[in-house]
PDB file of C-alpha atoms in Angstrom:
ATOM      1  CA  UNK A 291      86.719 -42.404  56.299  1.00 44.00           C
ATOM      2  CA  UNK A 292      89.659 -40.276  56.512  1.00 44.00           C
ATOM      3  CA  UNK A 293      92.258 -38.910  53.852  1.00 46.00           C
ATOM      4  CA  UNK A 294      95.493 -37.307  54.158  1.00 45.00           C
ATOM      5  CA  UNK A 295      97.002 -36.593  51.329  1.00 47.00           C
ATOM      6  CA  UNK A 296     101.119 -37.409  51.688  1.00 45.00           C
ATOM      7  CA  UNK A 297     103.596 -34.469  51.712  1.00 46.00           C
ATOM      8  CA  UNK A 298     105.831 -34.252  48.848  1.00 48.00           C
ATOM      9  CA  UNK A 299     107.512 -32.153  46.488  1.00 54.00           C
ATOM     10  CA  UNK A 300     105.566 -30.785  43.990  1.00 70.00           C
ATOM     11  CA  UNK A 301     106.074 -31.182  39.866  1.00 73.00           C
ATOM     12  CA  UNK A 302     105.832 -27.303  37.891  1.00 76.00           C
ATOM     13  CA  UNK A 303     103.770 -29.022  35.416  1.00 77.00           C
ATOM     14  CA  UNK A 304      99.771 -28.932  37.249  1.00 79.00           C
ATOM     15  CA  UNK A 305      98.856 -32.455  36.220  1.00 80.00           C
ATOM     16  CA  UNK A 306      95.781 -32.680  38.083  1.00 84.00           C
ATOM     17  CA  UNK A 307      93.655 -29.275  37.104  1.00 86.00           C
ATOM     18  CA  UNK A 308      92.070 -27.136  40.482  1.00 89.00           C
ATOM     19  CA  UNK A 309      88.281 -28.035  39.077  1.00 90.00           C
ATOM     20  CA  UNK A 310      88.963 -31.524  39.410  1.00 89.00           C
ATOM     21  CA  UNK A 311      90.386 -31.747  42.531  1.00 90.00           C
ATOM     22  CA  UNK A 312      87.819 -29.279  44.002  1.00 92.00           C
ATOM     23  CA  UNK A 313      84.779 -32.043  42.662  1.00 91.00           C
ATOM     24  CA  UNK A 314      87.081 -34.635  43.969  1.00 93.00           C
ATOM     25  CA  UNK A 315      87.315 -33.251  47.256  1.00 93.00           C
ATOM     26  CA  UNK A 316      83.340 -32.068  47.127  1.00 93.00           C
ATOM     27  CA  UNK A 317      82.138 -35.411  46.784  1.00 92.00           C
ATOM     28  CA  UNK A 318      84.382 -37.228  49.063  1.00 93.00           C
ATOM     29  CA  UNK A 319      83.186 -34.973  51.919  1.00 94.00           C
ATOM     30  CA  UNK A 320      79.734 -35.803  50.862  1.00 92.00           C
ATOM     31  CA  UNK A 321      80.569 -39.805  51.257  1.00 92.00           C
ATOM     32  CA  UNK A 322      82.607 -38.957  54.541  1.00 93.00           C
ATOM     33  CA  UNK A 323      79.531 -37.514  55.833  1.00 93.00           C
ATOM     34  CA  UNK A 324      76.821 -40.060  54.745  1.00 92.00           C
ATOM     35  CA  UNK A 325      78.948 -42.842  56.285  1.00 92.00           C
ATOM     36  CA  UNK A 326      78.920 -40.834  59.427  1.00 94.00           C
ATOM     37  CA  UNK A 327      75.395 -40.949  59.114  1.00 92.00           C
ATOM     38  CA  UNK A 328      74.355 -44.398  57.963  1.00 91.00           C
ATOM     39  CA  UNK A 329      76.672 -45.915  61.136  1.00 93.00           C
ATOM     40  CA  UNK A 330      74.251 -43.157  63.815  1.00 94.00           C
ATOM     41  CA  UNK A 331      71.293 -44.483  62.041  1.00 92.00           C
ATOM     42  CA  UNK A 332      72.119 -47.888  62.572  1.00 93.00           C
ATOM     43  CA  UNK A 333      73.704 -47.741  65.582  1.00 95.00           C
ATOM     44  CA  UNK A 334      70.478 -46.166  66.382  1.00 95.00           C
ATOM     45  CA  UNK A 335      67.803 -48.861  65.276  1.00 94.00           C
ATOM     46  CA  UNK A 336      69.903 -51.647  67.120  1.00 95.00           C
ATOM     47  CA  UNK A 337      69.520 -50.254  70.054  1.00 96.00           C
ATOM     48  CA  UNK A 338      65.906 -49.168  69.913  1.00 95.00           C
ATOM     49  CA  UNK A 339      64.938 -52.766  69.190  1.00 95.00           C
ATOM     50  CA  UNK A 340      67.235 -53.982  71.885  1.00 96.00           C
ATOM     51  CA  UNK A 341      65.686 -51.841  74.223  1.00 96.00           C
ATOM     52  CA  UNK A 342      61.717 -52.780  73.010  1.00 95.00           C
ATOM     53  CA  UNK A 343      62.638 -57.077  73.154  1.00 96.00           C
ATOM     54  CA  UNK A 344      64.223 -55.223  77.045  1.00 97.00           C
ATOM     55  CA  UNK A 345      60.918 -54.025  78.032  1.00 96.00           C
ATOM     56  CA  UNK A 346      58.672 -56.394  76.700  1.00 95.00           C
ATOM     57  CA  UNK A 347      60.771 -59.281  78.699  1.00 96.00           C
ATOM     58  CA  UNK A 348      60.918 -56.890  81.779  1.00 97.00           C
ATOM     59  CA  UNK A 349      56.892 -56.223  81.332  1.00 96.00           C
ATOM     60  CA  UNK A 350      56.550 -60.570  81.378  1.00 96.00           C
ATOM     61  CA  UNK A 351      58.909 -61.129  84.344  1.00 96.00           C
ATOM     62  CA  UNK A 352      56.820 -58.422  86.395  1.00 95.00           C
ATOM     63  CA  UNK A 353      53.584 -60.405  85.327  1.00 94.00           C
ATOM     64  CA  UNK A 354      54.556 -63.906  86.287  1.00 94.00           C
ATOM     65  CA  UNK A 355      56.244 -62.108  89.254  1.00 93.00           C
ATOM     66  CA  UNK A 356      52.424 -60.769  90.411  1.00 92.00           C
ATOM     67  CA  UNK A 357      51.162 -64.068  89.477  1.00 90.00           C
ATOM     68  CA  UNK A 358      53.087 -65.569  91.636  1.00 90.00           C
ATOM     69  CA  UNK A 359      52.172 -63.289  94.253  1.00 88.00           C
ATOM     70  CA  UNK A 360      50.525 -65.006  97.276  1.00 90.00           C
ATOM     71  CA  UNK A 361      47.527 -62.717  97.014  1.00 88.00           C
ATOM     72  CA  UNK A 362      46.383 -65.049  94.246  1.00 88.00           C
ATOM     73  CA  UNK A 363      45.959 -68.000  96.540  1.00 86.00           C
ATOM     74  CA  UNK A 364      43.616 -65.781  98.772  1.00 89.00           C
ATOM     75  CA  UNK A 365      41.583 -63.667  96.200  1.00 88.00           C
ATOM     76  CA  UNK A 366      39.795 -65.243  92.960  1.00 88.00           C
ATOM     77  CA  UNK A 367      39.489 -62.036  91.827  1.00 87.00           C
ATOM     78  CA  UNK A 368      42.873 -60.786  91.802  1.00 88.00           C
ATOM     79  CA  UNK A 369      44.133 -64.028  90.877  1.00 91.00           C
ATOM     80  CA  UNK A 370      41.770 -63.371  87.855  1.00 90.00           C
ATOM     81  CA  UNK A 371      43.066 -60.097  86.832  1.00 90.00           C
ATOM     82  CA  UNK A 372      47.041 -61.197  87.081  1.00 92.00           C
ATOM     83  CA  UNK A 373      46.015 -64.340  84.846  1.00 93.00           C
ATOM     84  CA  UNK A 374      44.768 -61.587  82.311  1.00 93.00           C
ATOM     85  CA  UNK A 375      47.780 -59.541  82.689  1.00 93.00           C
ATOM     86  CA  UNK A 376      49.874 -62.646  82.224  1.00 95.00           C
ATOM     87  CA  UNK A 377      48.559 -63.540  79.235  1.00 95.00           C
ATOM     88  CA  UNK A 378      48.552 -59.655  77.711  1.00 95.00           C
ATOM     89  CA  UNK A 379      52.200 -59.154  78.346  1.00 96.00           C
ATOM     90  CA  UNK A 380      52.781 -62.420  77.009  1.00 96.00           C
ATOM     91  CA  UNK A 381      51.131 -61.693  73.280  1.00 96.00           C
ATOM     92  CA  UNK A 382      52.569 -58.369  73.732  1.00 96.00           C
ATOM     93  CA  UNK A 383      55.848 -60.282  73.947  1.00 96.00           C
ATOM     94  CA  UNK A 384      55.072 -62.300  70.500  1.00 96.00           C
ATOM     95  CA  UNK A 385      54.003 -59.005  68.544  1.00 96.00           C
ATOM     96  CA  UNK A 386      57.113 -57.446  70.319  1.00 96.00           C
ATOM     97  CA  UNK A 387      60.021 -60.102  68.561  1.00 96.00           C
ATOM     98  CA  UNK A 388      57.949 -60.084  65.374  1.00 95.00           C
ATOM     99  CA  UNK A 389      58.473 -56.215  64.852  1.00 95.00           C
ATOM    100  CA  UNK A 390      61.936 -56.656  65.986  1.00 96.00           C
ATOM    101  CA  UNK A 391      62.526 -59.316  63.611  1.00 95.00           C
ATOM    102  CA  UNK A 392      60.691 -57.499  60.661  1.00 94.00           C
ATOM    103  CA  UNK A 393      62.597 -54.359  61.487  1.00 94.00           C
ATOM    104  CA  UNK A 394      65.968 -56.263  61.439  1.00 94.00           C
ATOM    105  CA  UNK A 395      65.241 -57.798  58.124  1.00 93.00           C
ATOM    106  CA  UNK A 396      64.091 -55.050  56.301  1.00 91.00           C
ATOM    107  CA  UNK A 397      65.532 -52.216  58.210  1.00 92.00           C
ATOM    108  CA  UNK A 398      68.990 -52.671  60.072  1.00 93.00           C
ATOM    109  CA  UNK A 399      70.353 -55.328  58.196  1.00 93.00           C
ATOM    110  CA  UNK A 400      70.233 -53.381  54.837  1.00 91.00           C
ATOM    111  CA  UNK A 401      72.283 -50.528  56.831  1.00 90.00           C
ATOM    112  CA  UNK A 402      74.475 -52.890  57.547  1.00 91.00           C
ATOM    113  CA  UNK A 403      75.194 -54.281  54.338  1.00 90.00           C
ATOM    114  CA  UNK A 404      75.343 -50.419  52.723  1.00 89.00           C
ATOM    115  CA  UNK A 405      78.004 -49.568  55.557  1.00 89.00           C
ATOM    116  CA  UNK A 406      79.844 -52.742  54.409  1.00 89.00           C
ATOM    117  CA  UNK A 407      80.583 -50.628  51.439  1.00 89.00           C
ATOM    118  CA  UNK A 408      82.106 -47.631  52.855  1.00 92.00           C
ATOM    119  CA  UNK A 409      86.336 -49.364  53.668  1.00 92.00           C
ATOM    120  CA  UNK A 410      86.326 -50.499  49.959  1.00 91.00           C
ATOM    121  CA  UNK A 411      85.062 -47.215  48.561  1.00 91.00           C
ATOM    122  CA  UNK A 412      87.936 -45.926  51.666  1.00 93.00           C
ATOM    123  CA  UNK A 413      90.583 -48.055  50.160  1.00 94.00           C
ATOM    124  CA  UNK A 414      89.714 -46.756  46.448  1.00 94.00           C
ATOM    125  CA  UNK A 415      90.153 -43.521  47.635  1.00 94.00           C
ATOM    126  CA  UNK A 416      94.108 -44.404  49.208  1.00 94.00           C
ATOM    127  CA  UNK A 417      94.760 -46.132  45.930  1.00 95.00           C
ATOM    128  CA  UNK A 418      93.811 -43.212  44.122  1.00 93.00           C
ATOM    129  CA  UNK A 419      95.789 -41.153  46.357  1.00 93.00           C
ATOM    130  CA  UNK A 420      99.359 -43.204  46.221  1.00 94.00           C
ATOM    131  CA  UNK A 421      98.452 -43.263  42.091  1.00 93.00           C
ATOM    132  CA  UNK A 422      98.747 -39.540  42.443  1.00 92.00           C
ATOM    133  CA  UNK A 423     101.861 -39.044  44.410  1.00 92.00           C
ATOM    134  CA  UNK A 424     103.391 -41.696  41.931  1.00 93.00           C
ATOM    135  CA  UNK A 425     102.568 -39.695  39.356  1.00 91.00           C
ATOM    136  CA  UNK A 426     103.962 -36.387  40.893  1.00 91.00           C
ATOM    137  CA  UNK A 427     107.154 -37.921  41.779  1.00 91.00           C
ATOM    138  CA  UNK A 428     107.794 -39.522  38.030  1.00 90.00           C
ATOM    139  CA  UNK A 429     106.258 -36.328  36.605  1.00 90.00           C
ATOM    140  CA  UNK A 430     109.381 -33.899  38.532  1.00 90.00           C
ATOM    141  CA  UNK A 431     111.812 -37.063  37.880  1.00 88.00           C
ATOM    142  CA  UNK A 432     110.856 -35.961  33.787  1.00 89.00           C
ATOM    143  CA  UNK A 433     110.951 -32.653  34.584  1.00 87.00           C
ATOM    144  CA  UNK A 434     114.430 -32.815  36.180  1.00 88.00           C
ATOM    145  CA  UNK A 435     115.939 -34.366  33.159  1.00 83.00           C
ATOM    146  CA  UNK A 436     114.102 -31.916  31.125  1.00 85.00           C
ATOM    147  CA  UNK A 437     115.838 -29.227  32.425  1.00 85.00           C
ATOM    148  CA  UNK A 438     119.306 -30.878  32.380  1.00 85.00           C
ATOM    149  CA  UNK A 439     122.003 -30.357  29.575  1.00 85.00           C
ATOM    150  CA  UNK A 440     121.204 -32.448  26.240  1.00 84.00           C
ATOM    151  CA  UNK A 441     123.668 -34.943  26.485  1.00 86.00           C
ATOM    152  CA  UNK A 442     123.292 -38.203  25.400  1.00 87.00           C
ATOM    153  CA  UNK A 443     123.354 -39.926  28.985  1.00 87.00           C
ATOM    154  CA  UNK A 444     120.815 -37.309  29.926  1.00 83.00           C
ATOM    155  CA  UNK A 445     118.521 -37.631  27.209  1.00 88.00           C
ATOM    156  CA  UNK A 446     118.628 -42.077  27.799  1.00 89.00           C
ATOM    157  CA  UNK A 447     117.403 -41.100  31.263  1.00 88.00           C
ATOM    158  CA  UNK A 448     114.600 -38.538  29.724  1.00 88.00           C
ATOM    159  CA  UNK A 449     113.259 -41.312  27.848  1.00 90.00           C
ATOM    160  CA  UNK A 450     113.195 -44.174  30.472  1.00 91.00           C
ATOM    161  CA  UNK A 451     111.912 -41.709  33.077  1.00 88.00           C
ATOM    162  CA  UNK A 452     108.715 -40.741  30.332  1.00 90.00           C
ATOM    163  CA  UNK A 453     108.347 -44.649  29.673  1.00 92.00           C
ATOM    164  CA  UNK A 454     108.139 -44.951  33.603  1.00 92.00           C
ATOM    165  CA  UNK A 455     105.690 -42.067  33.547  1.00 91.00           C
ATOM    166  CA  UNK A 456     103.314 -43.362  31.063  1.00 93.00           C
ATOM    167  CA  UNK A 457     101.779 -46.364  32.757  1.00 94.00           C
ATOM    168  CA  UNK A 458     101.361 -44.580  35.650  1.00 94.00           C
ATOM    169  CA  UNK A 459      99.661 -41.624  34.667  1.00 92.00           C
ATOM    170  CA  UNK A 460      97.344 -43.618  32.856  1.00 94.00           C
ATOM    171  CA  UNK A 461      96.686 -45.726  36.173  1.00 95.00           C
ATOM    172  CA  UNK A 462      95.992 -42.866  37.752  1.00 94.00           C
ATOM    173  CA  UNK A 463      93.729 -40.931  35.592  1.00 93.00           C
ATOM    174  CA  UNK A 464      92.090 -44.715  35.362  1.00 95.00           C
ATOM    175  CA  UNK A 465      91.100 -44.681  39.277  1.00 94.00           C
ATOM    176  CA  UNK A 466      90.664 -41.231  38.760  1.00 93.00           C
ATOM    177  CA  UNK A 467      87.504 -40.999  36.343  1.00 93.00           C
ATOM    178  CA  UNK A 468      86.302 -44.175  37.961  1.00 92.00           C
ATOM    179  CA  UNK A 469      86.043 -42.588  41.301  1.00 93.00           C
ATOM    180  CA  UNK A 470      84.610 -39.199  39.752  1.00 92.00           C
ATOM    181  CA  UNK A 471      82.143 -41.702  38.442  1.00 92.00           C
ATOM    182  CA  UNK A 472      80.939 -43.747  40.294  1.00 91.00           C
ATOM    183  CA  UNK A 473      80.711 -41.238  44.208  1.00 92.00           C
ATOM    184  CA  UNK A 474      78.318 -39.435  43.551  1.00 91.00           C
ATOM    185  CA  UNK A 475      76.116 -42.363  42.092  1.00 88.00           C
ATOM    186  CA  UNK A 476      77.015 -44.406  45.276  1.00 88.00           C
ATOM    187  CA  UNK A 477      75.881 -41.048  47.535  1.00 88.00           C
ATOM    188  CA  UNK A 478      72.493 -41.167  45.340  1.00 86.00           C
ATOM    189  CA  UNK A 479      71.904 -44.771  46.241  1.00 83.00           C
ATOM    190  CA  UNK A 480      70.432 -44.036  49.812  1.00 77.00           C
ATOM    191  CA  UNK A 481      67.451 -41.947  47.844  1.00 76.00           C
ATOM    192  CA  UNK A 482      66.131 -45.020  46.420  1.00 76.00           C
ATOM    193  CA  UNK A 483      66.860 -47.480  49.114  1.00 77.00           C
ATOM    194  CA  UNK A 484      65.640 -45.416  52.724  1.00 81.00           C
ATOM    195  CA  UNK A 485      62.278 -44.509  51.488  1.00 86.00           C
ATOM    196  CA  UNK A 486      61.359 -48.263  51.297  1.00 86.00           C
ATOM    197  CA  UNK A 487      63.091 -48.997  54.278  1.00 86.00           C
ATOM    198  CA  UNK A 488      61.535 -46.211  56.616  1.00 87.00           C
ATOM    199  CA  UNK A 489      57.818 -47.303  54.858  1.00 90.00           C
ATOM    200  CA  UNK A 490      58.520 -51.073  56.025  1.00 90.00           C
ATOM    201  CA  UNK A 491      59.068 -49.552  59.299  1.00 91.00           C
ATOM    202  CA  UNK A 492      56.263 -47.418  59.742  1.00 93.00           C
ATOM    203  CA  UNK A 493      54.390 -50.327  58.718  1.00 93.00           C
ATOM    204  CA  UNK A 494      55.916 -52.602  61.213  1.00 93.00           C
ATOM    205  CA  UNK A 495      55.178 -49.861  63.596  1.00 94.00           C
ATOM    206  CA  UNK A 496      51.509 -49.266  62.948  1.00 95.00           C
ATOM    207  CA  UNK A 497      50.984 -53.155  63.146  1.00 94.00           C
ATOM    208  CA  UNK A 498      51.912 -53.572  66.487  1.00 95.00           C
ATOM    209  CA  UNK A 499      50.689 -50.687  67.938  1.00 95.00           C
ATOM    210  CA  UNK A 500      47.237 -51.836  66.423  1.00 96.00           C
ATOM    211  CA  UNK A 501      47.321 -54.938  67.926  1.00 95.00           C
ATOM    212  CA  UNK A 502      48.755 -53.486  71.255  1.00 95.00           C
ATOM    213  CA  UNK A 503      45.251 -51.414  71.286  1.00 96.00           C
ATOM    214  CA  UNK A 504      43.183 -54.927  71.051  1.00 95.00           C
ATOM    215  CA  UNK A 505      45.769 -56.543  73.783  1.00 95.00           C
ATOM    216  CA  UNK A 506      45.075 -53.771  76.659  1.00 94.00           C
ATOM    217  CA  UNK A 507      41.577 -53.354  75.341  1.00 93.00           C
ATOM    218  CA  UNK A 508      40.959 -56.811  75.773  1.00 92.00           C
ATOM    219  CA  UNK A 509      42.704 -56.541  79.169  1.00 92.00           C
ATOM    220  CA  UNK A 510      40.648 -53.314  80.276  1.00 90.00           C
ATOM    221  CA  UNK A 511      37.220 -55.419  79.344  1.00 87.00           C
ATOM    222  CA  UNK A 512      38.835 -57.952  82.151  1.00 87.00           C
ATOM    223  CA  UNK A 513      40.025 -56.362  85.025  1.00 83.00           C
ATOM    224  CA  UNK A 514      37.623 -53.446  84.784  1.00 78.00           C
ATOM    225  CA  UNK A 515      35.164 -53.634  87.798  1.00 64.00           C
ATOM    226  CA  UNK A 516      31.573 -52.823  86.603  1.00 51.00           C
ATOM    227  CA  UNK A 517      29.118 -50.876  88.461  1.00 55.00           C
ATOM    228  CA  UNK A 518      31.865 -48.530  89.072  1.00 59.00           C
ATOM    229  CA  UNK A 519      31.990 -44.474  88.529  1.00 64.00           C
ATOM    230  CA  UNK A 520      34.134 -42.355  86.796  1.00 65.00           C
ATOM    231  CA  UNK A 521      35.338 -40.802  90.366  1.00 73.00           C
ATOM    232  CA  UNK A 522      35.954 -43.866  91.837  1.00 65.00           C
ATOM    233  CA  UNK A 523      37.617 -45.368  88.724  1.00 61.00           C
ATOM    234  CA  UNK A 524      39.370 -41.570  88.965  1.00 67.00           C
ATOM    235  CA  UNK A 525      40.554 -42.152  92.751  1.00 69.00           C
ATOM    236  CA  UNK A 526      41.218 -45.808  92.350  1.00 62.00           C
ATOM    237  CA  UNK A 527      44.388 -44.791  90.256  1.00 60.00           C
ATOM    238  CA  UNK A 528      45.607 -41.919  92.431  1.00 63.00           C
ATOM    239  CA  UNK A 529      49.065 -42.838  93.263  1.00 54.00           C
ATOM    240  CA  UNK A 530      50.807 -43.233  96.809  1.00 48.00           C
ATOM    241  CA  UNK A 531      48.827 -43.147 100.151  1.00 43.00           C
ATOM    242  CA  UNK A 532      45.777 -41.128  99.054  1.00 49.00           C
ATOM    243  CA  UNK A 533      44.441 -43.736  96.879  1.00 45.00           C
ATOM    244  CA  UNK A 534      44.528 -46.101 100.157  1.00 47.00           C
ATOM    245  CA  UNK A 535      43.142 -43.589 102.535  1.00 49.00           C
ATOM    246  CA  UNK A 536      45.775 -43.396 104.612  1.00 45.00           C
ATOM    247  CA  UNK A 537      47.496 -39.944 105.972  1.00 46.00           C
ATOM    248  CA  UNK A 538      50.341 -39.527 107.969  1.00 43.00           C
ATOM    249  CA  UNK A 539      49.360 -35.783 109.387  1.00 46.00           C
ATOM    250  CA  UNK A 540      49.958 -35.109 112.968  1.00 43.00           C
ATOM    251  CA  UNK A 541      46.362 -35.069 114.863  1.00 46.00           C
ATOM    252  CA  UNK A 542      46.154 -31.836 116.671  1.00 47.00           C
ATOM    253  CA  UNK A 543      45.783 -32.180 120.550  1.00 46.00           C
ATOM    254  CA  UNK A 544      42.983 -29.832 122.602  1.00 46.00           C
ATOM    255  CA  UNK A 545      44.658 -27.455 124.301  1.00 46.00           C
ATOM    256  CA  UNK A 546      44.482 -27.358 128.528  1.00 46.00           C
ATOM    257  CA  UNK A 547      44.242 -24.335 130.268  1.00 46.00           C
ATOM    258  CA  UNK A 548      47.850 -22.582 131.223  1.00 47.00           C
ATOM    259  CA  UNK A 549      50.204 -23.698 134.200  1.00 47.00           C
ATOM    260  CA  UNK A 550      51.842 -21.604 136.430  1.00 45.00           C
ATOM    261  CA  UNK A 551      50.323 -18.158 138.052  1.00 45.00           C
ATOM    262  CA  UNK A 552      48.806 -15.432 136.030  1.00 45.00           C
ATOM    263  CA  UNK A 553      48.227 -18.081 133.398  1.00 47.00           C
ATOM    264  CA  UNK A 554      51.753 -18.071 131.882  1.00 47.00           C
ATOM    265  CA  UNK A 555      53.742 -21.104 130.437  1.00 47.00           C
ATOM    266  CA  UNK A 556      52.863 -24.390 128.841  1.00 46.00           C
ATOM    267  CA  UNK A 557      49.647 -26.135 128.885  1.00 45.00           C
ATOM    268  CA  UNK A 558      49.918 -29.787 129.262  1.00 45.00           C
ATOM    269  CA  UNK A 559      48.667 -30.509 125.963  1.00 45.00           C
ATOM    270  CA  UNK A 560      51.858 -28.857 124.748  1.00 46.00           C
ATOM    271  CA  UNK A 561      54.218 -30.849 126.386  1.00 46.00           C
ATOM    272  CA  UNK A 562      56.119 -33.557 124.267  1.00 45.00           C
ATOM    273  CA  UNK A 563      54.737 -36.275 126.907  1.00 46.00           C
ATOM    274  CA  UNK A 564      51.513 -35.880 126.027  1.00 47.00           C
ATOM    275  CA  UNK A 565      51.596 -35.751 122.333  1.00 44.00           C
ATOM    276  CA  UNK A 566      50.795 -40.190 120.976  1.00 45.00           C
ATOM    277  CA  UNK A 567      53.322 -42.043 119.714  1.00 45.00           C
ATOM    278  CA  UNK A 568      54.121 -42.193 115.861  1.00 41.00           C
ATOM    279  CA  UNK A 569      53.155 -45.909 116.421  1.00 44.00           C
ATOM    280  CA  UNK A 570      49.957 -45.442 118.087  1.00 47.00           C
ATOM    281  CA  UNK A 571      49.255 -42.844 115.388  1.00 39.00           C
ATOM    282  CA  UNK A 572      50.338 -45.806 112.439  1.00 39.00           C
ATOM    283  CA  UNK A 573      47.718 -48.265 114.306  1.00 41.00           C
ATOM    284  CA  UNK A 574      44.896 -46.154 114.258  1.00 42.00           C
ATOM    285  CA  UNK A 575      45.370 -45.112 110.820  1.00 40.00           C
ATOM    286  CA  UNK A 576      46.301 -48.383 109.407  1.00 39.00           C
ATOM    287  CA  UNK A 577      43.431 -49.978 111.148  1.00 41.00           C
ATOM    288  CA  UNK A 578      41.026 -46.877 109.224  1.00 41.00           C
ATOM    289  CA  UNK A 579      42.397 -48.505 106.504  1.00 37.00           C
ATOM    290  CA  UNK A 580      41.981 -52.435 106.519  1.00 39.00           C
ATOM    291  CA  UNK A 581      38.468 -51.867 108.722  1.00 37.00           C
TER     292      UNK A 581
END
């Protein structure tokens, strides 16, 4: 929300007293500021959900995609473990959408409803606003004819311009009081309505996560191969080429004895020529590997 207050000229009489503008002002900011926050908050959840449904969809498509694998055809055993994975991401999946949904029913869409609030509290405010420049301009109208000589033409124009002034004081010390009123009760509503809705969360939260730890439990029980030690359990997840054996490090070549008289210049063992190809090198490694 936004105010400007319009520029016009000001009435000598002060018809709206310094203290009440000041709390005027004081809790406006304080609504300007909550709104501000209620929208990041939201904004927020949306996205965090819409990036869990993301990743448990993403977590399925790589399952069915490993399934699919040809691998599966060859080895019972792998074809085994991808069946369990399947079927892990898949619940994960289910639990996934109901947190979602529980977090969008008792979470997001009750930001969303608050923030509905905030343009017709806005509009208040303008309404309040135009009363008040309405009010100045009829109020230095009055004072105008106040000032002028007490003729009888004069003094017709006094009274109509006080019987215009009337009403609209009245409407604006109306909107006024009801504003005064009924901010700061509207900025204490969030006090009483985010503790319940940050407890259904956590507790939408700490349901899933439990059952997460039974899914990939479950799925550890599975897959694990028994017999097996810690240190090979330990290398079998080391990532990249060490955890298949295979290095890429140039062999190092003997050394002949040197060329040339007095024993100066390159050995043949130095020479380019003589050092194996990358390929050879690839063959004998990779055939370390699958012997």
């Amino acid at each position: 929300m936004s105010w400007m207050p319009f520029k016009i000229g000001q009435p000598k009489k002060q018809i709206v007293s310094k203290t009440v503008e000041r709390d005027f002002e004081r809790e406006y900011d304080k609504l300007q500021k909550l709104e501000d926050q209620t929208k990041k908050l939201h904004k927020d959840m949306k996205k965090s959900t819409e990036a869990d449904i993301a990743m448990s969809k993403a977590a399925v498509k790589i399952s069915g995609d490993l399934l699919g694998n040809p691998l599966c055809e060859q080895d019972q055993a792998f074809l085994d473990s991808m069946t369990a994975l399947d079927t892990a991401m898949r619940r994960m999946d289910s639990f996934n959408l109901e947190k979602v949904n529980q977090i969008q029913k008792t979470v997001i869409d009750p930001l969303k409803k608050y923030s509905s609030v905030f343009p017709s509290l806005n509009m208040a405010v303008k309404r309040r606003e135009q009363a008040l420049q309405d009010y100045k301009r009829l109020q230095s109208k009055v004072e105008k004819y106040e000032e002028k000589e007490k003729t009888g033409p004069n003094m017709v124009k006094l009274h109509q311009a006080k019987d215009e002034l009337r009403p609209v004081r009245d409407d604006f010390e109306a909107k006024n009081k009801q504003l005064l009123d009924e901010m700061p009760k509207f900025y204490d509503s969030p006090h009483r309505l985010l503790p319940a809705q940050l407890r259904a969360l956590i507790r939408a939260q700490v349901v899933y996560f439990t059952e997460m730890h039974k899914i990939f439990s479950d799925l550890t029980e599975q897959i694990d191969q028994a017999g097996l030690t810690d240190e090979q359990r330990e290398r079998e997840n080391e990532p990249g080429w060490a955890s298949c054996g295979l290095s890429l490090s140039w062999p190092t070549t003997e050394r002949r004895g040197g060329g040339g008289r007095g024993g100066g210049g390159k050995g043949r063992g130095d020479r380019p020529g003589n050092r194996p190809a990358l390929q050879d090198l690839l063959t004998v490694q990779t055939g370390q590997l699958w012997s």
